[in-house]
CSV table of C-alpha atoms and ligand atoms in Angstrom, one decimal:
chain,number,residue,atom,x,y,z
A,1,UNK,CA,0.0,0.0,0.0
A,2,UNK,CA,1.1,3.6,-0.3
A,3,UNK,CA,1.8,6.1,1.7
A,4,UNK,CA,-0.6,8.4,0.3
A,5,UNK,CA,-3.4,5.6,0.5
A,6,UNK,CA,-2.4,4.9,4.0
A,7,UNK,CA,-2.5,8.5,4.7
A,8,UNK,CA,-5.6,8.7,3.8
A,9,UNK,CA,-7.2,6.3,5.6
A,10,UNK,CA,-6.2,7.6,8.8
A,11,UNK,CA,-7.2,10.4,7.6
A,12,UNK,CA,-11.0,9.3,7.5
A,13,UNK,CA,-10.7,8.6,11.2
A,14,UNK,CA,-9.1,12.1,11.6
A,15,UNK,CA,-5.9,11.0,12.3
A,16,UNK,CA,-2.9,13.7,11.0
A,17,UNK,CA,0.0,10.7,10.1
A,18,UNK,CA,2.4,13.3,9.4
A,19,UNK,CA,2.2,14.6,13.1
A,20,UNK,CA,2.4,11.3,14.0
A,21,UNK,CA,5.7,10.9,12.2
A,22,UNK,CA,7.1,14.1,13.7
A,23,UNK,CA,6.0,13.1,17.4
A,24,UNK,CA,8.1,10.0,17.1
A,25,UNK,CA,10.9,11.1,15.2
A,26,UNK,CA,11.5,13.1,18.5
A,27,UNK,CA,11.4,10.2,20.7
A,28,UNK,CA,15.1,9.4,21.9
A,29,UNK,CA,15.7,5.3,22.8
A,30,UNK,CA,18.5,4.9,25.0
A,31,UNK,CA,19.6,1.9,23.6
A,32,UNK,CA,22.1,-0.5,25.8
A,33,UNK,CA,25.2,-1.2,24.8
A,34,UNK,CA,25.1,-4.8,27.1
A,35,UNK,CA,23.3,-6.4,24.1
A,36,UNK,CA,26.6,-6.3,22.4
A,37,UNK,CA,28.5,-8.4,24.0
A,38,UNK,CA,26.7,-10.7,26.4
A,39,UNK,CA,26.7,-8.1,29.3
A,40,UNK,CA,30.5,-9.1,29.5
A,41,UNK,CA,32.1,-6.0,29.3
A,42,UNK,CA,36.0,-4.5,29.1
A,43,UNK,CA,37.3,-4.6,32.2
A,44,UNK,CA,41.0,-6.9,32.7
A,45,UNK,CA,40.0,-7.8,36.4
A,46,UNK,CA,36.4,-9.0,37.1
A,47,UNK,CA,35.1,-11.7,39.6
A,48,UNK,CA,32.1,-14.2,37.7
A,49,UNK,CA,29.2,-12.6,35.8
A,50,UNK,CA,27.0,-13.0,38.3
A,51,UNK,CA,23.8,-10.6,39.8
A,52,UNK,CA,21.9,-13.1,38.8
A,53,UNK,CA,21.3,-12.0,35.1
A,54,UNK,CA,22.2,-14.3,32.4
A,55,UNK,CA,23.1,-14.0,28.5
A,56,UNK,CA,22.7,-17.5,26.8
A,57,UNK,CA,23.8,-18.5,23.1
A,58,UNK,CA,27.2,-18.8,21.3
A,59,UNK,CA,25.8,-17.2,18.2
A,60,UNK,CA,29.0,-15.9,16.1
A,61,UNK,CA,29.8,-12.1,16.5
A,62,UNK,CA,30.1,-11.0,19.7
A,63,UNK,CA,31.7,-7.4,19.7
A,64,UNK,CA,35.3,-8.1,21.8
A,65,UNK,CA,36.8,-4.4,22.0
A,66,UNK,CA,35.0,-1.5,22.4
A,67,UNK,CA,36.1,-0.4,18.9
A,68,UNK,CA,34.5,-3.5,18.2
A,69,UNK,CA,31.2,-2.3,19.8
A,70,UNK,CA,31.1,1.4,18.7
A,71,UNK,CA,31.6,-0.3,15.4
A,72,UNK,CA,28.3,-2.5,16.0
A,73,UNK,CA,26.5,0.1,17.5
A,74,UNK,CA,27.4,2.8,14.6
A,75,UNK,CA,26.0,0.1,12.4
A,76,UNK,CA,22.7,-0.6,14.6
A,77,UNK,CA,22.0,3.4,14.7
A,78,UNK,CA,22.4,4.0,10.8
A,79,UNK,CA,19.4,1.8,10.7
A,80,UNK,CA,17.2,3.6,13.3
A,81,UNK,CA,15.2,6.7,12.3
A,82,UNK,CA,15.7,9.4,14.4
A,83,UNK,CA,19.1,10.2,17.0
A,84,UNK,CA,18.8,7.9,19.8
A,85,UNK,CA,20.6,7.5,22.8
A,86,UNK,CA,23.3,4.9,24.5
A,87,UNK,CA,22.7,3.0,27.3
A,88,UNK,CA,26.3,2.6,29.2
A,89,UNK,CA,27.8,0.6,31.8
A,90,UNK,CA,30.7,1.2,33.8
A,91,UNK,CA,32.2,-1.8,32.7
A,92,UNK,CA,32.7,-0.7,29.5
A,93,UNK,CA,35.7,1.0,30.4
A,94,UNK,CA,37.8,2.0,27.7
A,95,UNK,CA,41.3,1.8,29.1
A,96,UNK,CA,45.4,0.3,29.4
A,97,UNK,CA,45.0,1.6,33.2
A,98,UNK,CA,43.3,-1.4,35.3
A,99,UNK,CA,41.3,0.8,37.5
A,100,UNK,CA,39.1,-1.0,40.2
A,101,UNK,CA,35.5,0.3,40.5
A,102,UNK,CA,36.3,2.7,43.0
A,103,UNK,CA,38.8,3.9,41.5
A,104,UNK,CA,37.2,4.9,37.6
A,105,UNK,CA,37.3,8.2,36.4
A,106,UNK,CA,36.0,10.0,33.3
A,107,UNK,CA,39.2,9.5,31.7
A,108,UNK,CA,38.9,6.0,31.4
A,109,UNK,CA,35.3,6.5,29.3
A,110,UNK,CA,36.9,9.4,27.1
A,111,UNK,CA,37.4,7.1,23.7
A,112,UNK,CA,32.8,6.9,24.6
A,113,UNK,CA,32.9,10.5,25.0
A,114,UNK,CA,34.6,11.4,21.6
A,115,UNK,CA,32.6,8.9,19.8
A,116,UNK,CA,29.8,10.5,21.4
A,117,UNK,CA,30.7,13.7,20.5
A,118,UNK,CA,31.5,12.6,16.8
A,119,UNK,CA,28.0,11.0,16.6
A,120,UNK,CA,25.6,13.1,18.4
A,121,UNK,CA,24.8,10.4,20.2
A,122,UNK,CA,23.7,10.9,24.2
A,123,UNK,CA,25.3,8.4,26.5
A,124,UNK,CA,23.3,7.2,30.1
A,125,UNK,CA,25.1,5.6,32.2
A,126,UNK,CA,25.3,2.8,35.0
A,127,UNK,CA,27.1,1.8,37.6
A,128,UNK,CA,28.4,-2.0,37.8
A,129,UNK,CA,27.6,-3.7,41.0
A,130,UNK,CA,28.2,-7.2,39.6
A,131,UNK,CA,30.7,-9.2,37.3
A,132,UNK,CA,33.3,-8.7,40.4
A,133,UNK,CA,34.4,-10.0,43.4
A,134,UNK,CA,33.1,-7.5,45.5
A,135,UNK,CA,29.8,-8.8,44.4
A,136,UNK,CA,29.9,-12.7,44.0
A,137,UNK,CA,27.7,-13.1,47.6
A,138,UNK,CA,25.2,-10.8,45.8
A,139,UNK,CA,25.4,-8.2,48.0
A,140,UNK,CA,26.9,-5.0,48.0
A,141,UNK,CA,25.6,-1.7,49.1
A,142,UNK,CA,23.3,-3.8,51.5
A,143,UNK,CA,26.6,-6.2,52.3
A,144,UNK,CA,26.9,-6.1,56.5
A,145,UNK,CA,30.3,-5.3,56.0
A,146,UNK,CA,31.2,-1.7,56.2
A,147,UNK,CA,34.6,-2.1,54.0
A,148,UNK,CA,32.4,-3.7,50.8
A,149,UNK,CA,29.3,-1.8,51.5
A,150,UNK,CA,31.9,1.3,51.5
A,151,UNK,CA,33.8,0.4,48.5
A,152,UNK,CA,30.4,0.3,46.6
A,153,UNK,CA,29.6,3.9,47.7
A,154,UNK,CA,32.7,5.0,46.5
A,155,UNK,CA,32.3,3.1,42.9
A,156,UNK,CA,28.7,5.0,42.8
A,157,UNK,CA,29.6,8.1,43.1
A,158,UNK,CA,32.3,8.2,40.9
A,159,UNK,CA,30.0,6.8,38.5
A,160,UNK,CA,27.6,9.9,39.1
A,161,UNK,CA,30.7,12.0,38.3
A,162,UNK,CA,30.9,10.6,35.2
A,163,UNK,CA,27.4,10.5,34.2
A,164,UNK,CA,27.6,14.4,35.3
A,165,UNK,CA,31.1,14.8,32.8
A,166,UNK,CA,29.0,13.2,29.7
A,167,UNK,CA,26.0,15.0,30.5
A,168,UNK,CA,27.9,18.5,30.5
A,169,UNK,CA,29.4,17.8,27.4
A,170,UNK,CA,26.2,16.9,25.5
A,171,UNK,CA,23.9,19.2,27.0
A,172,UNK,CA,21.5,16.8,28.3
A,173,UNK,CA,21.4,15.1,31.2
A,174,UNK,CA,23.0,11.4,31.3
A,175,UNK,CA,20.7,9.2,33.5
A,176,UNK,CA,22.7,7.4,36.0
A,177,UNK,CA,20.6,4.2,36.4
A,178,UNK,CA,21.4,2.2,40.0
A,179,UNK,CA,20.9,-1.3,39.6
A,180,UNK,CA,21.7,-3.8,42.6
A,181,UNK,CA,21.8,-7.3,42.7
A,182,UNK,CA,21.1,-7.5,46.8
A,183,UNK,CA,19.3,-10.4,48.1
A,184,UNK,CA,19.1,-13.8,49.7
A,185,UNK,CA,18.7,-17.2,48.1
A,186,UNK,CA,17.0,-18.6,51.0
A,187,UNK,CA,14.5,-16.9,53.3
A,188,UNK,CA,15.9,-14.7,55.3
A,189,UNK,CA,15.0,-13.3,59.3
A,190,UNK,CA,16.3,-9.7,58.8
A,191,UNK,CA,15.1,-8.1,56.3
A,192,UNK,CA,14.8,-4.8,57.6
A,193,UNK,CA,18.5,-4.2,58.5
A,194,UNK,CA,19.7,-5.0,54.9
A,195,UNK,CA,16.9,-2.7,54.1
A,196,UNK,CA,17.8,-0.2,56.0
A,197,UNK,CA,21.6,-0.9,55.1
A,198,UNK,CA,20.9,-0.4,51.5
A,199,UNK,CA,18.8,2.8,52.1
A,200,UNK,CA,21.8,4.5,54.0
A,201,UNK,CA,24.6,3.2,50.8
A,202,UNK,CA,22.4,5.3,48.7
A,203,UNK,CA,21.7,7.9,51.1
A,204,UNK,CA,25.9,8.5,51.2
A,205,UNK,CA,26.1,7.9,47.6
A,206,UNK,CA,23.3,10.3,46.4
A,207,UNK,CA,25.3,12.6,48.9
A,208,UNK,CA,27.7,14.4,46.7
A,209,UNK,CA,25.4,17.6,45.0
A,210,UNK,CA,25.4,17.1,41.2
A,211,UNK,CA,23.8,19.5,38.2
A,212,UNK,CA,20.4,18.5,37.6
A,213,UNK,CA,21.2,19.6,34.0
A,214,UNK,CA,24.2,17.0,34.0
A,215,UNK,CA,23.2,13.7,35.2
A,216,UNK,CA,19.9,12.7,37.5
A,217,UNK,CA,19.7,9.3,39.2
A,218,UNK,CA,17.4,6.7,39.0
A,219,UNK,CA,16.9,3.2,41.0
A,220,UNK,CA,15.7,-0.1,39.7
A,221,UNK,CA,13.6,-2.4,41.5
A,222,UNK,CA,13.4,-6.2,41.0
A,223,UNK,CA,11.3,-8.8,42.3
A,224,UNK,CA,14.1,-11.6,41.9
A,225,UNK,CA,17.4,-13.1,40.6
A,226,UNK,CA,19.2,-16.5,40.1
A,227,UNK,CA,20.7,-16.8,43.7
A,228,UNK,CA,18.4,-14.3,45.4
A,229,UNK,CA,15.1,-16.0,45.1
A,230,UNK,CA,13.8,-15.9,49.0
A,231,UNK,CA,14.1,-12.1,49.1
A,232,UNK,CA,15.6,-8.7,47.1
A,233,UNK,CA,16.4,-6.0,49.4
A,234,UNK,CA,15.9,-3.5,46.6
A,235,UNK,CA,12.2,-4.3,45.5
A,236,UNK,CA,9.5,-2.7,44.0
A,237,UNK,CA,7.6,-0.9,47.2
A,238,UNK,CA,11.5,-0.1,48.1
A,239,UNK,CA,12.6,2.0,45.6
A,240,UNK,CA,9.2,3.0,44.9
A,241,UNK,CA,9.2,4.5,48.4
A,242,UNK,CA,13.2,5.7,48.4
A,243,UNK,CA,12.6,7.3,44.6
A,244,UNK,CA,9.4,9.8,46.5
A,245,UNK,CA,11.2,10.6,49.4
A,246,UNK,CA,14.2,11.7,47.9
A,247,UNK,CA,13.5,12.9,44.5
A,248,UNK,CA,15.3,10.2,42.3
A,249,UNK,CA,13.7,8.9,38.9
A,250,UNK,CA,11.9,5.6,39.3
A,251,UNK,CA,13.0,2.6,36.9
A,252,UNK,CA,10.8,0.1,35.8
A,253,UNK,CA,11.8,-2.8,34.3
A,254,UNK,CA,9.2,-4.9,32.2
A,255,UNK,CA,11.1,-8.5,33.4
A,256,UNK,CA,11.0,-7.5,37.1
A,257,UNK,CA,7.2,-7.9,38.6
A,258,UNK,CA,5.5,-10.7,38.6
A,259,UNK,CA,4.6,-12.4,35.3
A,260,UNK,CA,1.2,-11.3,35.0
A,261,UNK,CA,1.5,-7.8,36.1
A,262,UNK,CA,0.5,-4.8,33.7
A,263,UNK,CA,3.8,-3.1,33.7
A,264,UNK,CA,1.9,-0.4,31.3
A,265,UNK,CA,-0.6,-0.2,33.8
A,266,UNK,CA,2.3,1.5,36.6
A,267,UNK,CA,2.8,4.3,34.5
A,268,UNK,CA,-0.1,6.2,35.4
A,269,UNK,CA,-0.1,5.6,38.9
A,270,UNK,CA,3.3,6.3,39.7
A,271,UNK,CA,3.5,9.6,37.6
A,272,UNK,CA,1.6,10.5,40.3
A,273,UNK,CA,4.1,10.2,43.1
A,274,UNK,CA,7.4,11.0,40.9
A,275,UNK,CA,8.6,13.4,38.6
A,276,UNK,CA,10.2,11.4,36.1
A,277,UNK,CA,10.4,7.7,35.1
A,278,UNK,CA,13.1,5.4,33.2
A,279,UNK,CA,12.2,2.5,31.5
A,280,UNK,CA,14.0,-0.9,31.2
A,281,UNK,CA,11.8,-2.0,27.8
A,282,UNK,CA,11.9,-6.1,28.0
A,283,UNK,CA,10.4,-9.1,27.9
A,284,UNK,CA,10.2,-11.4,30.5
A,285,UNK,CA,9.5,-14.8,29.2
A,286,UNK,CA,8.7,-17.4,32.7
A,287,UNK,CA,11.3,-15.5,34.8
A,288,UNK,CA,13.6,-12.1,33.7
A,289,UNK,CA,14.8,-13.6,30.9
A,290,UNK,CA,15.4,-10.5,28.8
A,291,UNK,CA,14.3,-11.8,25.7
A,292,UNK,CA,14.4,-9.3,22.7
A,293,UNK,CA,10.8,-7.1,22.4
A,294,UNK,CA,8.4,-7.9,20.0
A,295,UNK,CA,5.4,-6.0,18.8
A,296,UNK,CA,3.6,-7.7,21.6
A,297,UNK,CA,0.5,-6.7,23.6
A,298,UNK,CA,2.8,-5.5,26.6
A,299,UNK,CA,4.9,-3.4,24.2
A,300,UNK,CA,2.3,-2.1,22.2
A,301,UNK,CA,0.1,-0.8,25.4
A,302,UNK,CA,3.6,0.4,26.8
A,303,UNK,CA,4.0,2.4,24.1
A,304,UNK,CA,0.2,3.3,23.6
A,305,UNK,CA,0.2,4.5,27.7
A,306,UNK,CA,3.3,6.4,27.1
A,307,UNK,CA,1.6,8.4,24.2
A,308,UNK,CA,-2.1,8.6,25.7
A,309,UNK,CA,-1.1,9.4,29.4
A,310,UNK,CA,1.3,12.0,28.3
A,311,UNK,CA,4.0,10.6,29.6
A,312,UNK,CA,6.4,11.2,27.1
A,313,UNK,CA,7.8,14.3,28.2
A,314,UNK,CA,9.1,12.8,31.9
A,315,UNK,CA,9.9,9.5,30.9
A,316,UNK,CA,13.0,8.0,29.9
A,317,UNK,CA,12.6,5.3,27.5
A,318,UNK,CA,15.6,2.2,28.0
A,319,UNK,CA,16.2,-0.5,26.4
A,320,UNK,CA,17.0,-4.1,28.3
A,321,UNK,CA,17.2,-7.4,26.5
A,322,UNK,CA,20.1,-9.5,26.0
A,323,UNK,CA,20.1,-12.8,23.2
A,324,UNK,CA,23.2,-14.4,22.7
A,325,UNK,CA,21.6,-17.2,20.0
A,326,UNK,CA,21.1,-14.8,17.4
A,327,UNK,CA,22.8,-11.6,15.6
A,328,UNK,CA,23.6,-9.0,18.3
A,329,UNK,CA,23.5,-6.3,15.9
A,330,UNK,CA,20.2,-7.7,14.7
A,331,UNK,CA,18.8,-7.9,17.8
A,332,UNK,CA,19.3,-4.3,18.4
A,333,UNK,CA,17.7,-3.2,15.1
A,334,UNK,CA,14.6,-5.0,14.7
A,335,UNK,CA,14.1,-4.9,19.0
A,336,UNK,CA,14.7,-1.2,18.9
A,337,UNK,CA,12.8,-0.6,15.8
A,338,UNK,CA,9.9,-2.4,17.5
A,339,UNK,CA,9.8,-0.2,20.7
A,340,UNK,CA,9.5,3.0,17.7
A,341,UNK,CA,6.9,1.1,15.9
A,342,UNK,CA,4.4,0.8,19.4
A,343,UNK,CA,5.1,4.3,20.0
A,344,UNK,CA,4.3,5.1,16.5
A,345,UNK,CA,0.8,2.8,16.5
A,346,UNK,CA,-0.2,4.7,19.6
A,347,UNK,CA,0.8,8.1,17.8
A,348,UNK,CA,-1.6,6.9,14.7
A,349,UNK,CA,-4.1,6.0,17.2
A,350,UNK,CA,-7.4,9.0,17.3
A,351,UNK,CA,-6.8,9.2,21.0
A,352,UNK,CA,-9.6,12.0,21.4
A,353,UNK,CA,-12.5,10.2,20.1
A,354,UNK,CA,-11.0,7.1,22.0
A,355,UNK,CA,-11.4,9.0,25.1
A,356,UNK,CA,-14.3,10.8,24.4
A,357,UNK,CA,-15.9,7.5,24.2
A,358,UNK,CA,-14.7,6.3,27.0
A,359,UNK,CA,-15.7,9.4,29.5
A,360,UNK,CA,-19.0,9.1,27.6
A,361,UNK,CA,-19.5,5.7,29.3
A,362,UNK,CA,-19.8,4.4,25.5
A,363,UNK,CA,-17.6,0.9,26.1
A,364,UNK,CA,-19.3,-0.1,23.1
A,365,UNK,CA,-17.9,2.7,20.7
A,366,UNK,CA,-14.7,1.9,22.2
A,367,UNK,CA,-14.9,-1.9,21.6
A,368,UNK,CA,-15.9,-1.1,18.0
A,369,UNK,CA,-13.2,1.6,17.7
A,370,UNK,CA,-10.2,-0.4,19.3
A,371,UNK,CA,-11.1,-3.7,17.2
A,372,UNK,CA,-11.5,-2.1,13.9
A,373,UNK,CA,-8.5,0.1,14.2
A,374,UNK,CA,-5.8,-2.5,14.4
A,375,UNK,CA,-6.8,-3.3,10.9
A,376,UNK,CA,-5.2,0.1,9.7
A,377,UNK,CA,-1.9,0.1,7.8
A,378,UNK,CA,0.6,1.1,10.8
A,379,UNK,CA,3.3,-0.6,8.7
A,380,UNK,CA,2.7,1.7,5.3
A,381,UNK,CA,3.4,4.9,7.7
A,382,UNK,CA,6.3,2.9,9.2
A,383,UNK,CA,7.7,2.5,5.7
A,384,UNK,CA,7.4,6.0,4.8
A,385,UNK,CA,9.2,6.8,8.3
A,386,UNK,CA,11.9,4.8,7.0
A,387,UNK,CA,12.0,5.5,3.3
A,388,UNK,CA,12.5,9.1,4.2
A,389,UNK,CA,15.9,8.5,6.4
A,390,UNK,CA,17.3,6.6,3.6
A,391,UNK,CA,16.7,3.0,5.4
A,392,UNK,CA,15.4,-0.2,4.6
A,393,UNK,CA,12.9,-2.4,5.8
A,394,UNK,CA,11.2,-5.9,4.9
A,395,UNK,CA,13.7,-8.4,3.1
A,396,UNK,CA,15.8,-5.6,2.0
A,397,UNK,CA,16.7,-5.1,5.7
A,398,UNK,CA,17.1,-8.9,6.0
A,399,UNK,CA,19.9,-8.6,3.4
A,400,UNK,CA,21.4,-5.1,5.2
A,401,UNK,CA,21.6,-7.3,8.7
A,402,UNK,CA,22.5,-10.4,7.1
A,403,UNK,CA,25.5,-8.8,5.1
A,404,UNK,CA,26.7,-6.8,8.5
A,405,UNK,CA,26.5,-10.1,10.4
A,406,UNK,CA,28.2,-11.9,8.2
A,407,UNK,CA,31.4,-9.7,8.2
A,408,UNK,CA,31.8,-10.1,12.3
A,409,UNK,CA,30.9,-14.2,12.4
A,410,UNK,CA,34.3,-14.5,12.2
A,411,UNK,CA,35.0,-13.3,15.3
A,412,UNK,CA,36.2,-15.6,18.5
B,501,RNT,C1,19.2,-6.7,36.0
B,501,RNT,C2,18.7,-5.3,35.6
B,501,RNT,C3,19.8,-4.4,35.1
B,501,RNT,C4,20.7,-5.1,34.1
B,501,RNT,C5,21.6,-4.1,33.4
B,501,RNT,C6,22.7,-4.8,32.7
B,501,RNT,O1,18.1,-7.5,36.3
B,501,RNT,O2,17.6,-5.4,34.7
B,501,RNT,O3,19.1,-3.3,34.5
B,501,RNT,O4,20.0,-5.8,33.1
B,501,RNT,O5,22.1,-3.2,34.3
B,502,ZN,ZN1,17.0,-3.5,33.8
């Protein structure tokens, strides 16, 4: 179908697709760099994985170096409309020196900053409280012992220091996500002293005054992790609480509730309670499995929420998915381009007369509405998107990720 066809029959339900296609070309993703590599990172000295996350899959390609990466990202991004962002981690050092966490600077992440510079690409960032020995117990700023709970601290706020050094160079903020592991495998009989423990590591990390306009933290929640199934310290109705009293974004990540939570539904009703949100887009299949996102019903309302509730504006939309059994560049593109496509089929969606049916009390009308809509062509406007940045889509993207993977399956 065309684009002028398609246009058209949007058009008949009063729906403007070109302000659609400007809304969402204005949409950042901050898209992670840990579905690169397998969430392995750069540093020389590590302890195991660990935290309780797992990539699976030996499929060829796995980006070594950070040249390596940039290379695989530069790749992923020339076949995204629109300037996203990237999703960092503090383990993706870029350095001969073999710093320690608490011990990184900004000069260890300048080879991201000039490539971020030279791309106009935003960089978020993270802090690392896993993949080392510090952390193999799965616990860390909740740990009972002073010296590790300290040394944590320490590696947090240097990482806020160098959120704050990439956000003052590309004049917007970098969002310093903190992500713990805490937890116990088996039931525990304090919980409220880790609790507590883990509220006063981020209390002294959060500490240090930094430029709103620079970097602004966020928390993650979980529910739980391989090894810390009895308990997280760090849970929902924890950061939920910390992220109100002290001002912090809230994360939500899509694989960290309960299966059949409405992870769409939350959006509304914590905008209520914070200023801004961050979200860890994923898809939870049986546990946190971080599969790739598919134009699914959780993604699509995610994205229809985020456009109907007006939520754009405050939140911060993260990626978080990891597959190692298939392309990790392809991965990237088609999950990416799928968290762009629900946004852009809420966008094409005639939200007034939706709602004016609704507040009318006329379910039926919306029924009717809601059903007959999805039979619309989302995917003609989608192509148009596309076609006008110069990129494919449909088999001729096949053969664009196809080529690209097949020049780094010779990697070890
Ligand atoms: C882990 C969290 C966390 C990580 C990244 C790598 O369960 O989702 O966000 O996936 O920090
Ligand atoms: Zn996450």
């Amino acid at each position: 179908m065309s684009y002028e066809s398609a246009k058209a029959q949007f058009a008949d339900w009063g729906v403007d697709t070109e302000a659609a296609i400007k809304a969402l070309i204005q949409i950042p993703i901050s898209m992670h760099c840990w579905q690169g590599d397998d969430v392995r990172g750069f540093e020389t000295q590590t302890g195991t994985s660990g935290g309780g996350i797992q990539a699976t899959g030996n499929f060829p390609g796995r980006a070594r170096t950070p040249d390596e990466l940039r290379a695989d990202l530069d790749f992923a991004y020339g076949l995204l409309p629109s300037t996203h962002r990237l999703n960092l981690h503090a383990m993706y050092m870029d350095t001969d020196e073999t710093p320690d966490r608490d011990e990184i600077e900004p000069r260890h992440f300048q080879s991201w900053l000039d490539w971020s510079q030279a791309t106009g690409i935003a960089i978020d960032f993270n802090p690392t409280f896993f993949a080392h020995a510090k952390a193999d117990d799965n616990l860390t700023l909740a740990h009972p012992d002073k010296g590790i709970r300290d040394f944590w601290i320490e590696h947090g706020k240097r990482c806020r220091d160098i959120a704050a050094t990439f956000g003052a160079a590309q004049g917007s903020p970098s969002i310093n996500n903190i992500w713990v592991p805490d937890g116990f495998k088996d039931t525990p009989v304090d919980r409220i002293t880790a609790r507590r423990q883990l509220e006063s590591s981020l209390d002294a990390m959060l500490a240090p005054p930094q430029d709103k306009a620079h970097m602004r933290d966020a928390v993650e929640s979980k529910l739980f992790g391989i090894g810390v199934e009895a308990c997280t310290v760090g849970s929902h109705e924890f950061y939920l609480g910390y992220a109100i009293r002290k001002g912090t974004v809230l994360c939500l990540d899509m694989g960290h509730f309960h299966p059949t939570e409405n992870i769409a539904d939350k959006l509304s009703a914590v905008a209520l309670s914070v200023d801004e949100l961050l979200l860890h887009v994923s898809r939870p299949m049986r546990w946190d499995s971080d599969h790739v996102i598919l134009q699914s019903d959780d993604i699509l309302q995610m994205g229809q929420e985020l456009v109907f509730s007006g939520l754009l504006e405050r939140t911060h939309i993260g990626l978080d998915f990891f597959d190692a059994t298939i392309s990790r560049t392809a991965a990237w593109v088609i999950g990416t381009r799928n968290m762009q496509k629900s946004l852009l089929r809420a966008l094409l969606l005639p939200q007034d007369a939706l709602k004016t049916a609704e507040l009318s009390q006329d379910h039926n009308k919306r029924f009717m509405m809601t059903e007959e809509l999805k039979d619309l062509p989302f995917g003609a406007v989608w192509t148009e998107v596309c076609k006008r940045h110069d990129m494919p889509v449909g088999k001729a993207l096949l053969t664009e990720l196809d080529r690209y993977q097949a020049n780094v399956a010779s990697r070890g």
